[in-house]
Short mmCIF file of C-alpha atoms in Angstrom, two decimals:
data_model
loop_
_atom_site.label_atom_id
_atom_site.label_comp_id
_atom_site.label_asym_id
_atom_site.label_seq_id
_atom_site.Cartn_x
_atom_site.Cartn_y
_atom_site.Cartn_z
CA MET A 1 18.83 -2.53 25.55
CA GLU A 2 16.35 -5.38 25.47
CA THR A 3 13.47 -2.95 25.82
CA VAL A 4 14.66 -0.91 22.85
CA ILE A 5 14.85 -4.07 20.67
CA GLY A 6 11.47 -5.20 21.91
CA LEU A 7 9.97 -1.94 20.80
CA PHE A 8 11.59 -2.04 17.37
CA ASN A 9 8.23 -1.98 15.53
CA TYR A 10 7.22 1.20 17.31
CA TRP A 11 10.52 2.91 16.47
CA ILE A 12 9.92 2.05 12.82
CA VAL A 13 6.41 3.50 13.09
CA ILE A 14 7.77 6.78 14.58
CA VAL A 15 10.42 7.10 11.84
CA LEU A 16 7.89 6.37 9.03
CA MET A 17 5.34 8.83 10.51
CA MET A 18 7.88 11.61 10.89
CA ALA A 19 9.30 11.06 7.40
CA GLY A 20 5.86 11.07 5.85
CA PHE A 21 4.81 14.20 7.85
CA TYR A 22 8.00 15.99 6.89
CA ILE A 23 7.48 15.24 3.20
CA VAL A 24 3.91 16.52 3.30
CA ILE A 25 4.92 19.78 5.04
CA ALA A 26 8.26 20.50 3.30
CA GLN A 27 7.46 19.69 -0.32
CA GLU A 28 5.61 21.97 -2.77
CA ASN A 29 5.24 19.26 -5.39
CA MET A 30 1.79 17.59 -5.13
CA ILE A 31 3.04 14.15 -6.17
CA LYS A 32 5.69 14.23 -3.47
CA LYS A 33 2.96 15.20 -1.02
CA MET A 34 0.95 12.15 -2.08
CA VAL A 35 4.01 9.94 -1.55
CA GLY A 36 4.35 11.46 1.94
CA LEU A 37 0.75 10.78 2.73
CA SER A 38 1.20 7.17 1.63
CA ILE A 39 4.26 6.73 3.81
CA PHE A 40 2.35 8.14 6.77
CA GLN A 41 -0.53 5.79 6.00
CA VAL A 42 1.83 2.77 5.96
CA ALA A 43 3.12 3.85 9.41
CA VAL A 44 -0.46 3.78 10.76
CA PHE A 45 -0.97 0.31 9.30
CA VAL A 46 2.25 -1.01 10.90
CA PHE A 47 1.32 0.59 14.23
CA TYR A 48 -2.13 -0.96 14.26
CA ILE A 49 -0.81 -4.41 13.30
CA SER A 50 1.94 -4.18 15.91
CA MET A 51 -0.54 -3.37 18.65
CA SER A 52 -2.69 -6.33 17.71
CA ASN A 53 0.08 -8.92 18.15
CA VAL A 54 -0.66 -11.45 20.89
CA PHE A 55 2.46 -13.10 22.22
CA GLY A 56 1.98 -16.86 22.27
CA GLY A 57 -1.39 -16.61 20.50
CA THR A 58 -2.43 -18.87 17.69
CA ALA A 59 -4.91 -18.62 14.82
CA PRO A 60 -8.51 -18.65 16.04
CA ILE A 61 -9.12 -22.24 15.06
CA ALA A 62 -10.55 -24.53 17.77
CA ALA A 63 -8.00 -27.20 18.53
CA GLU A 64 -6.88 -29.09 21.60
CA GLY A 65 -4.07 -27.66 23.65
CA PHE A 66 -4.55 -24.01 22.72
CA THR A 67 -6.06 -21.50 25.07
CA LEU A 68 -4.74 -18.20 23.80
CA TYR A 69 -5.94 -17.01 20.37
CA SER A 70 -5.10 -13.97 18.26
CA ASN A 71 -7.91 -11.73 17.17
CA PRO A 72 -8.13 -11.62 13.34
CA LEU A 73 -10.22 -8.43 13.29
CA PRO A 74 -7.30 -5.90 13.29
CA HIS A 75 -5.76 -7.67 10.29
CA VAL A 76 -9.02 -7.66 8.38
CA LEU A 77 -9.49 -3.97 9.16
CA ILE A 78 -6.01 -3.21 7.87
CA LEU A 79 -6.73 -5.07 4.66
CA THR A 80 -9.79 -2.92 4.21
CA ALA A 81 -7.81 0.20 5.03
CA ILE A 82 -5.20 -0.75 2.41
CA VAL A 83 -7.86 -1.01 -0.26
CA VAL A 84 -9.32 2.36 0.72
CA GLY A 85 -5.82 3.88 0.83
CA VAL A 86 -5.04 2.66 -2.69
CA ALA A 87 -8.39 4.12 -3.92
CA THR A 88 -7.83 7.49 -2.27
CA THR A 89 -4.25 7.66 -3.62
CA ALA A 90 -5.57 6.93 -7.10
CA LEU A 91 -8.15 9.66 -6.73
CA GLY A 92 -5.55 12.10 -5.48
CA LEU A 93 -3.24 11.34 -8.37
CA ALA A 94 -6.15 11.77 -10.81
CA LEU A 95 -6.88 15.17 -9.30
CA ILE A 96 -3.20 16.10 -9.64
CA VAL A 97 -3.37 15.19 -13.35
CA ARG A 98 -6.40 17.43 -13.75
CA ILE A 99 -4.66 20.28 -11.89
CA LYS A 100 -1.65 19.84 -14.20
CA GLU A 101 -3.92 20.14 -17.22
CA GLU A 102 -5.61 23.29 -15.84
CA PHE A 103 -2.62 25.20 -14.44
CA GLY A 104 0.37 23.67 -16.26
CA THR A 105 2.15 22.89 -12.99
CA ILE A 106 1.81 20.79 -9.86
CA GLU A 107 3.77 23.08 -7.56
CA ASP A 108 1.64 24.53 -4.79
CA ASP A 109 3.39 27.90 -4.60
CA ARG A 110 3.19 28.57 -8.34
CA ILE A 111 -0.56 27.68 -8.43
CA ARG A 112 -1.19 29.94 -5.44
CA ASP A 113 0.70 32.78 -7.14
CA MET A 114 -1.33 32.30 -10.36
CA GLU A 115 -4.63 32.46 -8.47
CA GLU A 116 -3.60 35.53 -6.38
CA HIS A 117 -2.43 37.50 -9.39
CA GLY A 118 -5.22 36.36 -11.66
CA GLU A 119 -2.82 34.92 -14.19
CA GLU A 120 -4.03 32.58 -16.96
CA SER A 121 -2.95 28.98 -16.76
CA GLU A 122 0.10 27.86 -18.75
CA ALA A 123 -1.72 25.03 -20.45
#
């Protein structure tokens, strides 16, 4: 039981990844797919930060009495990844707005049907 509790972060990562993956696969709505991708992305962030945890480590500031330090690089990389993730999500949502203007819908199956049958957009 102690092992399961000790791996709680990894269980959260698995649940978030599978939830995000399911949303991306099961939904036809593009905004819901973007939400699923964001959830999956957060799972990767939590996984990376969980792996970088050093038990008993302290901030990398030289001081007497400390011999074990945590590496700040993973946290800095995750901050950068968060900024890139926000930018790509904004770009994806902007593209969805443009698709809505062009086709009049954001449902994948309806857009696919329109293109296959050569129908004009609803907008």
